[in-house]
Amino acid sequence: MNTGTTMNTGTGADTTTNPGAGADPDTTPGLRFAVLGPVRAWRDGEPVPTGSPQQRALLAALLLRGGRTATAHELIDALWGEESPSQALAAVRTYASRLRKALDPNVLVSESGGYALRTRALDLLTAQELATEAEKLRASGDRAGARARLAEALDLWEGEVLASVPGPYAETQRARLEEWRLTLLEARLDIDLEVGAHAEAVSELTALTAAHPLRERLRELLMLALYRSGRQAEALAVYADTRRLLADELGVDPTPELSRLQQRILQADAELARPVEEPAPVAAPAARPAQLPATVPDFTGRASFVRELGDRLATAEGHVMAVSALAGIGGVGKTTLAVHVAHAARPHFPDGQLYVDLQGAGNRAAAPETVLGSFLRALGTPDSAIPDSLDDRAALYRSTLDGRRVLVLLDNARDAAQIRPLLPGTAGCAALVTSRIRMVDLAGAHLVDLDVMSPEEALQLFTRIVGEERVRAERESALDVVAACGFLPLAIRIAASRLAARRTWTVSVLAAKLADERRRLDELQAGDLAVKATFELGYGQLEPAQARAFRLLGLADGPDISLAAASAVLDLPLWDTEDLLEALVDTSLLESAAPGRYRYHDLVRLYARACADRDEQPPSEKEAALSRLLDFYLSTAARVYAIERPGDRLVDHLEPTGYEGLTFTDRHEAQDWLYAEANCLLATVRQSAASPTTLRRAVDLLWASLDLAESGANSKEYEAVATVLRGASARASDIRAEGRAALTLAYVHHHQGRFDQADREAEEVVGMARSIDDRLAVCWALNARGAIAHYQARYEDADEHLTLTITEFRGAGDRAGEAAALCNLSRIRLATNRGEDAVRMAQQGVAMYGEMGHALRGANGRYALGMALTESGQLAAAGQRLREALAVFEDSRQRLWEGMTLFRIAEVDIAARRYGAAAASAEKALTVLRGIGGAWRRGNVLTILGRALQAIGQPGRAQVCWREALDIYEELSAPEAAEVRSLLTPLAAA
């Protein structure tokens, strides 16, 4: 669909500076003026008084003439129209004289019986120049640049144009400049939709259509944004609302453009759902993915396979999409061959090459939906346009590749099921797949079984790495070496690299070292165990400290490991640890994932663990290494918790640690660490659940890392780990660990809107924790039960739980917990029509948080206070408190609370009859809460959004929102269903 909007830079006023008589505008560089808001002037940044409203009207009339002379009669007409006073001419001269003194005689000049103001330092002129530049950039294909210029131009508006300036001329210009602003805004929104930012645009367009209900272009953009966001029913409802409104107000039908758009939406036009492809800016070529890893410079042999696969890829253009699947044991060179072939085929795929390691060899294989998200981003799809489900992502991926010639390399696949969603669907594209299994169930694939190298190829590879001179002198020993390696390329590369790094060794020395391994290699010819034998070559050549590091670091379950965490595992200073890890990188036994982070190949990690089982002395050192890693994470996470929640007593009730963690200078640094380490931290918690000696610390680490669940980040893995800990604690009969693990599960269920499950867990926690006097767990479990009872409208239970919670927290000396319970109890008092109590309690909680410098939980207090103030009718104060809370939640990456605060702000706007603003806030809440918060909270937001839409004249969209909310509530058997039915009943009757 062509959604182009012309960026007309005309404003209805002549603002072209007269190049004729008068001072050069540059002779008064310190002066600047503004009309896109109140009429103002500044000299060197300091405000210049512009006088009475009529005097400002004269100044505005002169500024808007762009330096051209205005006669006295024209100015009188501009200021008073047909009802000018008898002394109008004298008044104009007085105003002009005062302005000349306030400004500069060279700026405001008298000529030909009139006046002229010579300047180009005017915000309107700047806006015109930016709009003109934006139009040129958009025409050249640089949408990002055009959008930036338009946004810059729109930012120049500061409220009502010519605010408080009287006179017919000002009134006319005010209307024209407002129309121009809307035109620029439509152009900017049009670009937003072209580049795929439709989800973000819905909120703004909803508010704009409320403010300008008869402006059909805004309605058209809103329909398109909703449709591209997967909200087809709402898009059609916008059209229905528009048609009804136009008929009622103007007696006309929608424009043909709007009607055509409705028809395309009804037909589910696939082209309409696809944003306009972003053409390259003139100054730079279009970005194309080029993700292939570097090919090895010493690639050797495999000539028949290179030719076979190359021919397949060369014929992909114009034919059915080609798929070639390479299979073989680990270390046989599948990835090396595939990367080499892919680089050679690049000219046949000018639109790019995608690559991913699917990690199929381990127990944490990459999820297809995650890979598709990464591929879509690489192909230029913005995050907001990437759908949630696997099927939708796969469909968008295939649509995005349609018409392109792209090569996809899927490395280290687990099975055919993992890669099917990742295959392109059209001619011109091709896929290369590597896996340890044969993809016999992958329809249409060209299967290639990769065996070990021939003796000649193996010797050639060894020679290229070691050097021809050394091999020529000991050819027979070299053949013994490659034979001992089983002709596996990876084993040969490791052995040759070790020899090349040791100039004092001869080839025969290496051959003698490998001689004892022949029997083992012969026995392990099948499957992955052959790969283990090849790693034995490199491991056996490590220095003792390097070998210890190799063994112990492989024990950790995380996807990678930071230098600081590795230092804890090895119990060594950072600099010594870094030296060892870099030495392992040099041997190719470890990879440098990023500066300061390291990772094992899946197979190397398995081999390192086998070495630890066999070689680590004493055997207890393995458990000690993992215990130090757990201590490192627990100690550091406790510091993150403490810096975010000053005064919270949890850190005083955690299991003691024997290894110090990191320290932080501010909470942002602490948060960055927590989210960067989330996957590794949770993997360590899961791994530590298996041992009774580490179980309690693992549970406490999960509790101290609660932000990972509250923010929405890693929430699924957090829940899975909490479930594992709950079961492990029960099997170990550790009541303290089980109670705390159940408490983390209660938090997760609560955040996801599963209130019955949350309450059951919290109730069990209270019983278990009381039985062993785990007072803090009792406190927080009671607090959770009170909050849950509030959501379930069990207000008496909630009041009882929270009143007891306050007593418990006070007894424990935990003021932060007491403040949290007070804020929660405030919400109960609010729900039971005790508004004054609610405000008082919330204020008390906020004050307590403030005394402790508790920014994050202080925001929770302001959230509760904002709700109480809303119900008591203090809407301005309520909005202020909620906006303060929102700023903290955004800064702290607390997506759940950010979304819920936007929802509460929408409630304030509804109460204040600011329905357009309410709709915009509710739309933002839906976007933020996407994937977190649970269905019940989504139903609440949809209900309030429907109220706002109904009030701004969009009953069709309101009905769609309420029907979805009703479906949610009915599925949950939630009491809110009755309210939504009552909202839908009048619409059904109508």
mmCIF file with all atom_site columns, C-alpha atoms in Angstrom, residues 610-683:
data_model
loop_
_atom_site.group_PDB
_atom_site.id
_atom_site.type_symbol
_atom_site.label_atom_id
_atom_site.label_alt_id
_atom_site.label_comp_id
_atom_site.label_asym_id
_atom_site.label_entity_id
_atom_site.label_seq_id
_atom_site.pdbx_PDB_ins_code
_atom_site.Cartn_x
_atom_site.Cartn_y
_atom_site.Cartn_z
_atom_site.occupancy
_atom_site.B_iso_or_equiv
_atom_site.pdbx_formal_charge
_atom_site.auth_seq_id
_atom_site.auth_comp_id
_atom_site.auth_asym_id
_atom_site.auth_atom_id
_atom_site.pdbx_PDB_model_num
ATOM 1  C CA . ALA A 1 610 ? 35.318 -36.222 31.662 1.00 0.00 ? 610 ALA A CA 1
ATOM 2  C CA . CYS A 1 611 ? 38.826 -35.021 32.405 1.00 0.00 ? 611 CYS A CA 1
ATOM 3  C CA . ALA A 1 612 ? 37.655 -33.587 35.737 1.00 0.00 ? 612 ALA A CA 1
ATOM 4  C CA . ASP A 1 613 ? 36.035 -36.903 36.668 1.00 0.00 ? 613 ASP A CA 1
ATOM 5  C CA . ARG A 1 614 ? 39.220 -38.742 35.788 1.00 0.00 ? 614 ARG A CA 1
ATOM 6  C CA . ASP A 1 615 ? 42.007 -36.376 36.808 1.00 0.00 ? 615 ASP A CA 1
ATOM 7  C CA . GLU A 1 616 ? 40.878 -33.894 39.447 1.00 0.00 ? 616 GLU A CA 1
ATOM 8  C CA . GLN A 1 617 ? 42.620 -34.527 42.761 1.00 0.00 ? 617 GLN A CA 1
ATOM 9  C CA . PRO A 1 618 ? 41.282 -34.528 45.323 1.00 0.00 ? 618 PRO A CA 1
ATOM 10 C CA . PRO A 1 619 ? 37.855 -35.306 43.808 1.00 0.00 ? 619 PRO A CA 1
ATOM 11 C CA . SER A 1 620 ? 36.243 -32.909 46.264 1.00 0.00 ? 620 SER A CA 1
ATOM 12 C CA . GLU A 1 621 ? 37.859 -30.013 44.360 1.00 0.00 ? 621 GLU A CA 1
ATOM 13 C CA . LYS A 1 622 ? 35.096 -30.298 41.732 1.00 0.00 ? 622 LYS A CA 1
ATOM 14 C CA . GLU A 1 623 ? 32.408 -29.630 44.319 1.00 0.00 ? 623 GLU A CA 1
ATOM 15 C CA . ALA A 1 624 ? 34.555 -26.894 45.859 1.00 0.00 ? 624 ALA A CA 1
ATOM 16 C CA . ALA A 1 625 ? 34.925 -25.134 42.501 1.00 0.00 ? 625 ALA A CA 1
ATOM 17 C CA . LEU A 1 626 ? 31.183 -25.095 41.877 1.00 0.00 ? 626 LEU A CA 1
ATOM 18 C CA . SER A 1 627 ? 30.609 -24.008 45.470 1.00 0.00 ? 627 SER A CA 1
ATOM 19 C CA . ARG A 1 628 ? 32.909 -21.019 44.931 1.00 0.00 ? 628 ARG A CA 1
ATOM 20 C CA . LEU A 1 629 ? 31.000 -20.123 41.755 1.00 0.00 ? 629 LEU A CA 1
ATOM 21 C CA . LEU A 1 630 ? 27.710 -20.273 43.656 1.00 0.00 ? 630 LEU A CA 1
ATOM 22 C CA . ASP A 1 631 ? 29.196 -18.128 46.438 1.00 0.00 ? 631 ASP A CA 1
ATOM 23 C CA . PHE A 1 632 ? 30.395 -15.601 43.870 1.00 0.00 ? 632 PHE A CA 1
ATOM 24 C CA . TYR A 1 633 ? 26.929 -15.267 42.351 1.00 0.00 ? 633 TYR A CA 1
ATOM 25 C CA . LEU A 1 634 ? 25.141 -15.198 45.735 1.00 0.00 ? 634 LEU A CA 1
ATOM 26 C CA . SER A 1 635 ? 27.489 -12.598 47.226 1.00 0.00 ? 635 SER A CA 1
ATOM 27 C CA . THR A 1 636 ? 27.274 -10.393 44.130 1.00 0.00 ? 636 THR A CA 1
ATOM 28 C CA . ALA A 1 637 ? 23.501 -10.760 43.737 1.00 0.00 ? 637 ALA A CA 1
ATOM 29 C CA . ALA A 1 638 ? 23.092 -9.838  47.413 1.00 0.00 ? 638 ALA A CA 1
ATOM 30 C CA . ARG A 1 639 ? 25.022 -6.626  46.766 1.00 0.00 ? 639 ARG A CA 1
ATOM 31 C CA . VAL A 1 640 ? 22.807 -5.871  43.759 1.00 0.00 ? 640 VAL A CA 1
ATOM 32 C CA . TYR A 1 641 ? 19.742 -6.449  45.953 1.00 0.00 ? 641 TYR A CA 1
ATOM 33 C CA . ALA A 1 642 ? 21.136 -4.236  48.720 1.00 0.00 ? 642 ALA A CA 1
ATOM 34 C CA . ILE A 1 643 ? 22.065 -1.345  46.442 1.00 0.00 ? 643 ILE A CA 1
ATOM 35 C CA . GLU A 1 644 ? 18.590 -1.411  44.879 1.00 0.00 ? 644 GLU A CA 1
ATOM 36 C CA . ARG A 1 645 ? 16.745 -1.872  48.182 1.00 0.00 ? 645 ARG A CA 1
ATOM 37 C CA . PRO A 1 646 ? 18.589 -0.018  50.953 1.00 0.00 ? 646 PRO A CA 1
ATOM 38 C CA . GLY A 1 647 ? 17.251 -0.964  54.377 1.00 0.00 ? 647 GLY A CA 1
ATOM 39 C CA . ASP A 1 648 ? 15.813 -4.303  53.205 1.00 0.00 ? 648 ASP A CA 1
ATOM 40 C CA . ARG A 1 649 ? 16.782 -6.999  55.723 1.00 0.00 ? 649 ARG A CA 1
ATOM 41 C CA . LEU A 1 650 ? 16.837 -9.931  53.278 1.00 0.00 ? 650 LEU A CA 1
ATOM 42 C CA . VAL A 1 651 ? 20.596 -9.609  52.797 1.00 0.00 ? 651 VAL A CA 1
ATOM 43 C CA . ASP A 1 652 ? 21.026 -10.217 56.536 1.00 0.00 ? 652 ASP A CA 1
ATOM 44 C CA . HIS A 1 653 ? 19.088 -13.491 56.353 1.00 0.00 ? 653 HIS A CA 1
ATOM 45 C CA . LEU A 1 654 ? 20.843 -15.152 53.404 1.00 0.00 ? 654 LEU A CA 1
ATOM 46 C CA . GLU A 1 655 ? 23.152 -18.129 53.721 1.00 0.00 ? 655 GLU A CA 1
ATOM 47 C CA . PRO A 1 656 ? 26.749 -17.100 54.463 1.00 0.00 ? 656 PRO A CA 1
ATOM 48 C CA . THR A 1 657 ? 29.256 -17.298 51.607 1.00 0.00 ? 657 THR A CA 1
ATOM 49 C CA . GLY A 1 658 ? 32.927 -18.094 51.625 1.00 0.00 ? 658 GLY A CA 1
ATOM 50 C CA . TYR A 1 659 ? 33.858 -16.213 48.478 1.00 0.00 ? 659 TYR A CA 1
ATOM 51 C CA . GLU A 1 660 ? 33.539 -12.476 47.933 1.00 0.00 ? 660 GLU A CA 1
ATOM 52 C CA . GLY A 1 661 ? 31.603 -11.184 44.969 1.00 0.00 ? 661 GLY A CA 1
ATOM 53 C CA . LEU A 1 662 ? 31.804 -7.956  43.005 1.00 0.00 ? 662 LEU A CA 1
ATOM 54 C CA . THR A 1 663 ? 31.090 -4.468  44.335 1.00 0.00 ? 663 THR A CA 1
ATOM 55 C CA . PHE A 1 664 ? 29.312 -1.684  42.440 1.00 0.00 ? 664 PHE A CA 1
ATOM 56 C CA . THR A 1 665 ? 29.439 2.097   42.444 1.00 0.00 ? 665 THR A CA 1
ATOM 57 C CA . ASP A 1 666 ? 25.774 2.651   41.582 1.00 0.00 ? 666 ASP A CA 1
ATOM 58 C CA . ARG A 1 667 ? 22.551 0.749   40.993 1.00 0.00 ? 667 ARG A CA 1
ATOM 59 C CA . HIS A 1 668 ? 22.731 1.033   37.208 1.00 0.00 ? 668 HIS A CA 1
ATOM 60 C CA . GLU A 1 669 ? 26.050 -0.782  37.173 1.00 0.00 ? 669 GLU A CA 1
ATOM 61 C CA . ALA A 1 670 ? 24.574 -3.377  39.523 1.00 0.00 ? 670 ALA A CA 1
ATOM 62 C CA . GLN A 1 671 ? 21.518 -3.883  37.306 1.00 0.00 ? 671 GLN A CA 1
ATOM 63 C CA . ASP A 1 672 ? 23.688 -4.204  34.204 1.00 0.00 ? 672 ASP A CA 1
ATOM 64 C CA . TRP A 1 673 ? 25.615 -7.018  35.883 1.00 0.00 ? 673 TRP A CA 1
ATOM 65 C CA . LEU A 1 674 ? 22.470 -8.860  36.989 1.00 0.00 ? 674 LEU A CA 1
ATOM 66 C CA . TYR A 1 675 ? 20.859 -8.847  33.543 1.00 0.00 ? 675 TYR A CA 1
ATOM 67 C CA . ALA A 1 676 ? 24.122 -9.640  31.742 1.00 0.00 ? 676 ALA A CA 1
ATOM 68 C CA . GLU A 1 677 ? 24.706 -12.651 34.026 1.00 0.00 ? 677 GLU A CA 1
ATOM 69 C CA . ALA A 1 678 ? 21.064 -13.800 34.138 1.00 0.00 ? 678 ALA A CA 1
ATOM 70 C CA . ASN A 1 679 ? 21.477 -16.951 32.038 1.00 0.00 ? 679 ASN A CA 1
ATOM 71 C CA . CYS A 1 680 ? 24.682 -18.030 33.780 1.00 0.00 ? 680 CYS A CA 1
ATOM 72 C CA . LEU A 1 681 ? 23.289 -17.217 37.231 1.00 0.00 ? 681 LEU A CA 1
ATOM 73 C CA . LEU A 1 682 ? 20.104 -19.222 36.697 1.00 0.00 ? 682 LEU A CA 1
ATOM 74 C CA . ALA A 1 683 ? 22.101 -22.118 35.241 1.00 0.00 ? 683 ALA A CA 1
#
